[in-house]
CSV table of C-alpha atoms in Angstrom, one decimal:
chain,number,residue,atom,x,y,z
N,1367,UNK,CA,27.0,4.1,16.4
N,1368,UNK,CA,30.6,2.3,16.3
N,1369,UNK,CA,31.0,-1.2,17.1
N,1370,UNK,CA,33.8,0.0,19.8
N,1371,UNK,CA,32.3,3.0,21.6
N,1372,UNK,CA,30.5,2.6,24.6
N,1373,UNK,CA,27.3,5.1,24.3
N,1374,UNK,CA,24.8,6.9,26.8
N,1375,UNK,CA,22.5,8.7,27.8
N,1376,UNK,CA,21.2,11.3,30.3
N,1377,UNK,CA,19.7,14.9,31.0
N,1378,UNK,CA,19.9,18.2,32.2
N,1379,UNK,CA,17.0,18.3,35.0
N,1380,UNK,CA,15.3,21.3,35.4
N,1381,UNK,CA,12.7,23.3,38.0
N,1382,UNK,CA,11.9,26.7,39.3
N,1383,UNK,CA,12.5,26.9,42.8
N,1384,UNK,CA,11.0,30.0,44.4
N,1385,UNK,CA,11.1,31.5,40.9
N,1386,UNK,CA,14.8,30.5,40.6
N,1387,UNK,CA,16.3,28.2,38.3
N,1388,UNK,CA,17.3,24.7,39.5
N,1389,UNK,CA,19.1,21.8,38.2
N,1390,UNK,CA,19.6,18.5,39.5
N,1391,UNK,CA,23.0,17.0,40.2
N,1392,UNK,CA,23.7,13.2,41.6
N,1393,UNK,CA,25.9,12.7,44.4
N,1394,UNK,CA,27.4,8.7,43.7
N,1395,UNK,CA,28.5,6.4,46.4
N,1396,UNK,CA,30.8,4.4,44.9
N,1397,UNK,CA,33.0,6.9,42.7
N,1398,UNK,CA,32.3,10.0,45.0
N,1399,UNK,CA,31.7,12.6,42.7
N,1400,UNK,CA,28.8,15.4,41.4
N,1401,UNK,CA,27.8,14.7,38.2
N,1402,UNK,CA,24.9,14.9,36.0
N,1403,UNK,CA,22.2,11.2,35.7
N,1404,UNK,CA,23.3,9.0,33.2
N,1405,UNK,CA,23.8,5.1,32.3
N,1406,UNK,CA,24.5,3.2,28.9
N,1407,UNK,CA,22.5,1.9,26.8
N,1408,UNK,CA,21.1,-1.3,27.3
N,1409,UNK,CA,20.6,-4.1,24.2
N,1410,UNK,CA,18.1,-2.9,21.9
N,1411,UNK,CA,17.3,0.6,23.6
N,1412,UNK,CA,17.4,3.4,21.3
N,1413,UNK,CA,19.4,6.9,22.8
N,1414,UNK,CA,15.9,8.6,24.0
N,1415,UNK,CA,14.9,5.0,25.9
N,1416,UNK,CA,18.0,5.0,28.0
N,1417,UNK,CA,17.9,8.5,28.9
N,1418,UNK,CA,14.0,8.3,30.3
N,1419,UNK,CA,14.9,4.7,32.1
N,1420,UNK,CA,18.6,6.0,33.5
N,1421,UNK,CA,16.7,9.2,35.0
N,1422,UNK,CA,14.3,7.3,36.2
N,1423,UNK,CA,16.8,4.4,37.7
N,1424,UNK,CA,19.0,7.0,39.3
N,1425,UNK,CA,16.4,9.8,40.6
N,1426,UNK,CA,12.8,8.2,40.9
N,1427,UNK,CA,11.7,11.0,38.7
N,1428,UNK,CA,9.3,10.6,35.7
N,1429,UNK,CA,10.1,12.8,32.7
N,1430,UNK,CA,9.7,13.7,29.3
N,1431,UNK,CA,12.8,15.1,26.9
N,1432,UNK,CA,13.0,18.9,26.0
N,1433,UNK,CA,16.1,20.3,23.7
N,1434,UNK,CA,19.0,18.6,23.2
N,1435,UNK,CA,21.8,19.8,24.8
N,1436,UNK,CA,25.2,18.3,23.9
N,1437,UNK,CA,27.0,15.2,23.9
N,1438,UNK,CA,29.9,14.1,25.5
N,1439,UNK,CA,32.7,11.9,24.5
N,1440,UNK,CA,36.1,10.9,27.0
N,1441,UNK,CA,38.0,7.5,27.0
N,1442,UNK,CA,37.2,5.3,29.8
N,1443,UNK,CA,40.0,3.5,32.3
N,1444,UNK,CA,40.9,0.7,29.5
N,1445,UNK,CA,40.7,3.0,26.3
N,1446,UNK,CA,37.0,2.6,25.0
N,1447,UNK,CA,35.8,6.0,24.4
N,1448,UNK,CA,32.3,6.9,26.1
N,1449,UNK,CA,29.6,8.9,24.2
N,1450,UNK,CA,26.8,10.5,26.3
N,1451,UNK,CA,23.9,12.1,24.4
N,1452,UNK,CA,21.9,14.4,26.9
N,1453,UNK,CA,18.9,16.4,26.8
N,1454,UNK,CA,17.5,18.8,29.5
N,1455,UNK,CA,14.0,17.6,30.8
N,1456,UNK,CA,11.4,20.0,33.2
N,1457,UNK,CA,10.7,18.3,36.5
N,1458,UNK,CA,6.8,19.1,37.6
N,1459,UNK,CA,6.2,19.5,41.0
N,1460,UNK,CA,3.8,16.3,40.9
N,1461,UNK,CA,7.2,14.8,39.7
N,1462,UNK,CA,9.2,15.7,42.8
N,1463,UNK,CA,6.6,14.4,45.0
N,1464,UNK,CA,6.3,11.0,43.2
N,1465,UNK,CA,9.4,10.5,42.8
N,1466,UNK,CA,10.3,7.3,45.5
N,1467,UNK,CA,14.0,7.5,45.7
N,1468,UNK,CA,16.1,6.7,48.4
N,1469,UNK,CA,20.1,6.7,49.2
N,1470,UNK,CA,21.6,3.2,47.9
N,1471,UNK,CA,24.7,1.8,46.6
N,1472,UNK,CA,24.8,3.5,43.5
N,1473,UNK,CA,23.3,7.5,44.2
N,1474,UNK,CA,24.3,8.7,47.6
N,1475,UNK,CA,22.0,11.6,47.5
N,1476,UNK,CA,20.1,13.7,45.1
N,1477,UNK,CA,21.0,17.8,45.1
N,1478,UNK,CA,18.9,20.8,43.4
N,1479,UNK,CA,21.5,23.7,42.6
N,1480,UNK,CA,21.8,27.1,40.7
N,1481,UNK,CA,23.3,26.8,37.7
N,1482,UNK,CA,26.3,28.7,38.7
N,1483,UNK,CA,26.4,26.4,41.6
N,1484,UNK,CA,26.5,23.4,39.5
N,1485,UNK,CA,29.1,24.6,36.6
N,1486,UNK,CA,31.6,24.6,39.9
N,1487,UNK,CA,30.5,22.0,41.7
N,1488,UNK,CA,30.8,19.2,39.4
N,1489,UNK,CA,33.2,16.6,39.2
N,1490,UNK,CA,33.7,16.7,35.4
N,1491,UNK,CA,34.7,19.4,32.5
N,1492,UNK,CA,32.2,17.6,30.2
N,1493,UNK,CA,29.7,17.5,33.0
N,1494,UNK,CA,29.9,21.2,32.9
N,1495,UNK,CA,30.4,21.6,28.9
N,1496,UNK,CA,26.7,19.9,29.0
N,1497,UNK,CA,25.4,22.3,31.3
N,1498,UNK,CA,26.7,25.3,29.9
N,1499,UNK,CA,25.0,24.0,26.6
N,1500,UNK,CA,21.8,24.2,28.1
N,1501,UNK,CA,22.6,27.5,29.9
N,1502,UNK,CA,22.8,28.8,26.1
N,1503,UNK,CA,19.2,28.0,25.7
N,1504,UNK,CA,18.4,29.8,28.9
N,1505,UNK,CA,20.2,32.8,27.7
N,1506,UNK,CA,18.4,32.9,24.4
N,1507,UNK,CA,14.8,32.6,26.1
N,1508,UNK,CA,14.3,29.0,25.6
N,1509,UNK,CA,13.3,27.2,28.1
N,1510,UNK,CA,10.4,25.9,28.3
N,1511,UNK,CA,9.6,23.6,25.3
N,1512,UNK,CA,7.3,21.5,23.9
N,1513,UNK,CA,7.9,19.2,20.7
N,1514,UNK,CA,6.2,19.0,17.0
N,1515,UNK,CA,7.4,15.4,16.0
N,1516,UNK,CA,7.5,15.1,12.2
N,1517,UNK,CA,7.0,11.0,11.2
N,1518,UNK,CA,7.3,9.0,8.1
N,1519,UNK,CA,4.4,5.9,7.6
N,1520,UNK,CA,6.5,2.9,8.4
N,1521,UNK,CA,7.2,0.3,5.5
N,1522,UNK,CA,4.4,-0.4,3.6
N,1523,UNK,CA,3.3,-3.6,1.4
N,1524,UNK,CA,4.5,-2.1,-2.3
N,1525,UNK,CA,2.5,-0.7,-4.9
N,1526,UNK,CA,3.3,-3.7,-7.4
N,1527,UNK,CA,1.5,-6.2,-5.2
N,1528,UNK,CA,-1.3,-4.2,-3.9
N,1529,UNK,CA,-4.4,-4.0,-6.4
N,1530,UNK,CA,-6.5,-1.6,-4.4
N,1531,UNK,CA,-6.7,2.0,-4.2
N,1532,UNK,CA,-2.8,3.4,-2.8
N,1533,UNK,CA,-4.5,4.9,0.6
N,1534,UNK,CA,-5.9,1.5,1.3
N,1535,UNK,CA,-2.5,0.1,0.9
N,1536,UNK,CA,-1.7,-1.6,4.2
N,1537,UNK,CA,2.1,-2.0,6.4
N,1538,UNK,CA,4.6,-5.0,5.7
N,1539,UNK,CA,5.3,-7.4,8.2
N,1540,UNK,CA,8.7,-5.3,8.6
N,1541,UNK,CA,6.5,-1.9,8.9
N,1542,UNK,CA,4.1,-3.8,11.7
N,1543,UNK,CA,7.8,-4.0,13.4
N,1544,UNK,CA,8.3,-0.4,13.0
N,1545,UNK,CA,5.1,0.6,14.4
N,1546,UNK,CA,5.5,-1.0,17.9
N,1547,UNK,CA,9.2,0.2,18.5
N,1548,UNK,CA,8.9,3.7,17.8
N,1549,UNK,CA,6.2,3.9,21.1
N,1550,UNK,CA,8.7,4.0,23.3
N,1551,UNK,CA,11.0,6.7,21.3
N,1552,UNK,CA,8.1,8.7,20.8
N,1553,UNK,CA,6.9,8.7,24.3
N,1554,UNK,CA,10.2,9.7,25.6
N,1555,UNK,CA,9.1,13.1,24.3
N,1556,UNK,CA,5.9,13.4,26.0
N,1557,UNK,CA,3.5,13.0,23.0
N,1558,UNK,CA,0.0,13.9,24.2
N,1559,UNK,CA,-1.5,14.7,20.3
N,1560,UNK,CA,-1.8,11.9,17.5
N,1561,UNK,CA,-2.6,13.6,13.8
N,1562,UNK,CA,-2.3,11.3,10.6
N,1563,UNK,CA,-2.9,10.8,6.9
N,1564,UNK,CA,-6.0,9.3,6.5
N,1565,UNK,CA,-4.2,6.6,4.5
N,1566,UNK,CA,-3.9,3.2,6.3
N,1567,UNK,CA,0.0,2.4,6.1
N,1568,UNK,CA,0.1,6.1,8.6
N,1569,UNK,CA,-3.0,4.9,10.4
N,1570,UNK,CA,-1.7,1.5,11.2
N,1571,UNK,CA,2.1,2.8,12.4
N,1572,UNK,CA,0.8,5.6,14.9
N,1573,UNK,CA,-2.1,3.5,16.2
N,1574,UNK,CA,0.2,1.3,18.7
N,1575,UNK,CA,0.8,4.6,20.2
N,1576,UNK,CA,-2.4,5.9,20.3
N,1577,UNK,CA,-3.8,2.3,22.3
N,1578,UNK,CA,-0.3,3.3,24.8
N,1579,UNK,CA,-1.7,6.4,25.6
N,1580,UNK,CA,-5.1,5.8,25.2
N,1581,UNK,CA,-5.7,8.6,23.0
N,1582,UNK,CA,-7.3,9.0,19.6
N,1583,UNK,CA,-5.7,9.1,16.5
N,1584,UNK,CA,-6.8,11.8,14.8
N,1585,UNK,CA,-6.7,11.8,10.8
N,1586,UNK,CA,-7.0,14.2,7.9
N,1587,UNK,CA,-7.2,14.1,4.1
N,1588,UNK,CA,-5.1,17.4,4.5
N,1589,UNK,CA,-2.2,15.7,5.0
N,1590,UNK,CA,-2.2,12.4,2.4
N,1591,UNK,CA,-0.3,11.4,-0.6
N,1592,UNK,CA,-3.1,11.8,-2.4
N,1593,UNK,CA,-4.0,15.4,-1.7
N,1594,UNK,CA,-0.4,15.9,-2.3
N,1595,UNK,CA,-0.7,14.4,-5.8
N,1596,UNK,CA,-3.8,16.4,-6.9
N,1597,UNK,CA,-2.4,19.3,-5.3
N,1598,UNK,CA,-5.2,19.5,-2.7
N,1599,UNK,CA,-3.3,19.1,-0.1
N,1600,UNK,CA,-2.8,21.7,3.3
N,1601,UNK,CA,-0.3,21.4,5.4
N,1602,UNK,CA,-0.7,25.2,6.8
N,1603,UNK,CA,-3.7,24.3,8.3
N,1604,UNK,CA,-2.3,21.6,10.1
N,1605,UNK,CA,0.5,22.7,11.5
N,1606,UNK,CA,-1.1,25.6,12.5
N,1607,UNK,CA,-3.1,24.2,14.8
N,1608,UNK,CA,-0.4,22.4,16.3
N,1609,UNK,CA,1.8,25.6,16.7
N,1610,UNK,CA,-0.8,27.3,18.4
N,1611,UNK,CA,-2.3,24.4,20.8
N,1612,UNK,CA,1.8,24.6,22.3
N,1613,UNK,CA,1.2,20.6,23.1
N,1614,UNK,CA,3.2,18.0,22.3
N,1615,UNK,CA,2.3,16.3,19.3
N,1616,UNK,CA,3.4,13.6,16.0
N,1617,UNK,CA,2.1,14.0,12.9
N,1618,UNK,CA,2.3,11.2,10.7
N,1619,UNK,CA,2.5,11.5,6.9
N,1620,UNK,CA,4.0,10.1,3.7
N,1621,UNK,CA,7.2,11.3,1.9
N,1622,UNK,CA,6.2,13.5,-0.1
N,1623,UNK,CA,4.5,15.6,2.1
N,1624,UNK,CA,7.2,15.9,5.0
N,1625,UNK,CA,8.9,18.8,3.3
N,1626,UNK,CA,5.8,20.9,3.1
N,1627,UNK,CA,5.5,19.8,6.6
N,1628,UNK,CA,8.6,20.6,7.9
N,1629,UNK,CA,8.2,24.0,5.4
N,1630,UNK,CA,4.9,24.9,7.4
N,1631,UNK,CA,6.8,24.6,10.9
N,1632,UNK,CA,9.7,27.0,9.7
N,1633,UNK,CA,6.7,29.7,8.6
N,1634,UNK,CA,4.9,29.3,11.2
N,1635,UNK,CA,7.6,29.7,14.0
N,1636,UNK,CA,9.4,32.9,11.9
N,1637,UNK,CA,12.5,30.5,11.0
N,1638,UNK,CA,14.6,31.0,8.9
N,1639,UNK,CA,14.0,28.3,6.0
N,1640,UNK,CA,17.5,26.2,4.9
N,1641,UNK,CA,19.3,22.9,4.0
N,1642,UNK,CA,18.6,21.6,7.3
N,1643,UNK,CA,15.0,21.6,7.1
N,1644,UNK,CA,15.6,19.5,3.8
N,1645,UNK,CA,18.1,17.0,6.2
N,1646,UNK,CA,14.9,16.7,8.7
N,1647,UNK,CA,12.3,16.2,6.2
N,1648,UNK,CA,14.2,13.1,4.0
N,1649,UNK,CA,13.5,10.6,6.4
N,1650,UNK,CA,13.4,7.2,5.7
N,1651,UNK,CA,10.4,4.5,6.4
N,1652,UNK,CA,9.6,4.4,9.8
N,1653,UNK,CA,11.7,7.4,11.0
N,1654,UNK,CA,10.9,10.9,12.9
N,1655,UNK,CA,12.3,14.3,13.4
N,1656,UNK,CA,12.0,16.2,16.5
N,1657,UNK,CA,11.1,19.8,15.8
N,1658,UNK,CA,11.5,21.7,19.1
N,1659,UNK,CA,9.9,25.0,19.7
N,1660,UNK,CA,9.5,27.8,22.6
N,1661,UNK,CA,6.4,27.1,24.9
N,1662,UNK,CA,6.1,30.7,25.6
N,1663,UNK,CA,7.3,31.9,22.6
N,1664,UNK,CA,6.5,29.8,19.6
N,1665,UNK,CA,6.8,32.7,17.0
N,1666,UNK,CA,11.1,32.6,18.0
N,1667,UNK,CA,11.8,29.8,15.8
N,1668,UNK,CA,12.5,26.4,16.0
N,1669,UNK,CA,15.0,25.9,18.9
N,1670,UNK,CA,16.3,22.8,17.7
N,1671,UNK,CA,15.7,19.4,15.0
N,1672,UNK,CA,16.6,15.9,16.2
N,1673,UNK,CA,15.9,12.8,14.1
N,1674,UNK,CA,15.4,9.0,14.3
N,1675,UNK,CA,15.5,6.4,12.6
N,1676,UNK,CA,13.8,3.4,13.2
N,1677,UNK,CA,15.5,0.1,15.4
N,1678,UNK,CA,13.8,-2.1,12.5
C-alpha cells in the first residue's frame, strides 16, 4: 500500500433467483447513484476485513469471499487516488432473510438485478469494469467456489535457543501476534476445516482460529518438516482429501513443505503447473495463499491464487 492512496474494499454479491443469476447493487442517498458495496479501510483492517464489515455495514448481509474479481483505482475530488479491491461473495437464502437492513442516511435502498441490468445501470465505468470481471468467471463455469487456504506457521522461537526436539519448538512472542490477527483474514473466507503439522509452532498459530469457530484442529505427521526432511512426507494424501470434501479449508505447514503443497493442489485440480505456483508457495512467517477452486467442478483447475501477508 502507498502512504498517499486511499484504499478499499467491497464485492460482487451474488444469488440465484428463480434459477437466474442476481447481483446486488446499492442505491446511496447522499451521492444518488447505483453502485456496487464498498467503504475504506479502517486503521489496522487488512483488505479482506473491510470488505466482510463494509458488506455487512451497507447491506445487513453476512458473507464469506469467493474469487477475486478486480480492483479499481480513480482519483478522488482533491486528487488522492482511490483503490478498491473486490471480490464476488454467494448470498444464501438464510442470508437474505437475516439480513436486518433498513433505508438510512447512507443506502437508500438495496436492488437485486441481472447482470445485464447492472452493467447499464450503474453509475460508474469501474463499477462496471468489476462486474464484467466477474461475469468472466461466469462465462468460464466458475461460479460457485470454495477456498483451499495454503498457511505458513507464524514466527517461531529459533533453532539456536531452543534445545529440544525442532517439532516441539514453540511461537515467539511476535508469532503469538501473528496467530490472533490472521482469525479475522481467514474467516473472511469462510474457513469451516482446520488441518496442521503436528509440530507445535503450526499448532499454536491455527489454534486461535480453531477456539473462534469452535472447531478442532486437526493435525498430521504427513504434513511436518520433519516428514519432509526424511522424505516421509505426503502431501497427496492431504490435499486430496480436501479437494474432494469441496469445503472450505487452511492447512497449516512449514516452508518447506508449501511447495509440495501448493504442487498437490495444481495435480489434483488438472492445472497447469508454473512460476506462479512458486509466487504462492514462498510465503513468508505468518502469511497465506488463497487457492480458489470450482465447487462443482474441482477437476477445472484452480480459478484463482490470492496471498497475505501477515499485519504483524
Amino acid at each position: 500500500m502507498t502512504a498517499t492512496a486511499v484504499y478499499a474494499a467491497g464485492g460482487v454479491l451474488w444469488r440465484q433467483v428463480d434459477g437466474k443469476l442476481h447481483i446486488l447493487l446499492i442505491h446511496r442517498t447522499q451521492y444518488r447513484d447505483v453502485t456496487l458495496p464498498k467503504g475504506k479501510v479502517d486503521p489496522g483492517e487488512t483488505l479482506v476485513e473491510t470488505a466482510i464489515r463494509e458488506i455487512f455495514e451497507e447491506t445487513g448481509i453476512h458473507v464469506a469471499l469467493g474469487l477475486p474479481v478486480g480492483v479499481s483505482r480513480y482519483h478522488m475530488p482533491k486528487g488522492r487516488e482511490k483503490i478498491v479491491h473486490y471480490w464476488s461473495a454467494e448470498v444464501t437464502e438464510d442470508a437474505v432473510r437475516d439480513s436486518k437492513f433498513v433505508p438510512n442516511k447512507e443506502i437508500a435502498a438495496l436492488e437485486w438485478v441481472t447482470p445485464k441490468h447492472a452493467l447499464s445501470y450503474l453509475s460508474y465505468p469501474v463499477d462496471v469494469e468489476i462486474v464484467e470481471n466477474f461475469l468472466r468467471f461466469v462465462d468460464d463455469g466458475v461460479l460457485e467456489t470454495f477456498p483451499i487456504i495454503v498457511l505458513r506457521h507464524a514466527k517461531a522461537m529459533s533453532r539456536t535457543d531452543w534445545e529440544k526436539s525442532d517439532a516441539s519448538r514453540p511461537l515467539a512472542r511476535r508469532g503469538f501476534r501473528q496467530a490472533a490477527s490472521i482469525v479475522a483474514p481467514l474467516r473472511a473466507f469462510g474457513v469451516r476445516r482446520i488441518i496442521s503439522s503436528d509440530a507445535v509452532r503450526c499448532v499454536s498459530t491455527v489454534e486461535p482460529l480453531a477456539k473462534a469457530l469452535g472447531r478442532a484442529v486437526r493435525t498430521s505427521e504427513l504434513i511436518s518438516q520433519d516428514a519432509w526432511e526424511e522424505g516421509k512426507h505426503d502431501s497427496r494424501t492431504i490435499v486430496g482429501k480436501r479437494v474432494r470434501s469441496r469445503k472450505p479449508a487452511v492447512i497449516c505447514s512449514h516452508g518447506p513443505v508449501l511447495p509440495d503443497i501448493m504442487n498437490e493442489l495444481a495435480l489434483a485440480t488438472g492445472t497447469l503447473r508454473g512460476s506462479y505456483l512458486g509466487s504462492a508457495s514462498a510465503l513468508e512467517v505468518g502469511a497465506f495463499s488463497v487457492v480458489h477452486l470450482s465447487r462443482t467442478n474441482p477437476g477445472s483447475g484452480i480459478a484463482a491464487i490470492e496471498t497475505h501477508l501477515p499485519k504483524v
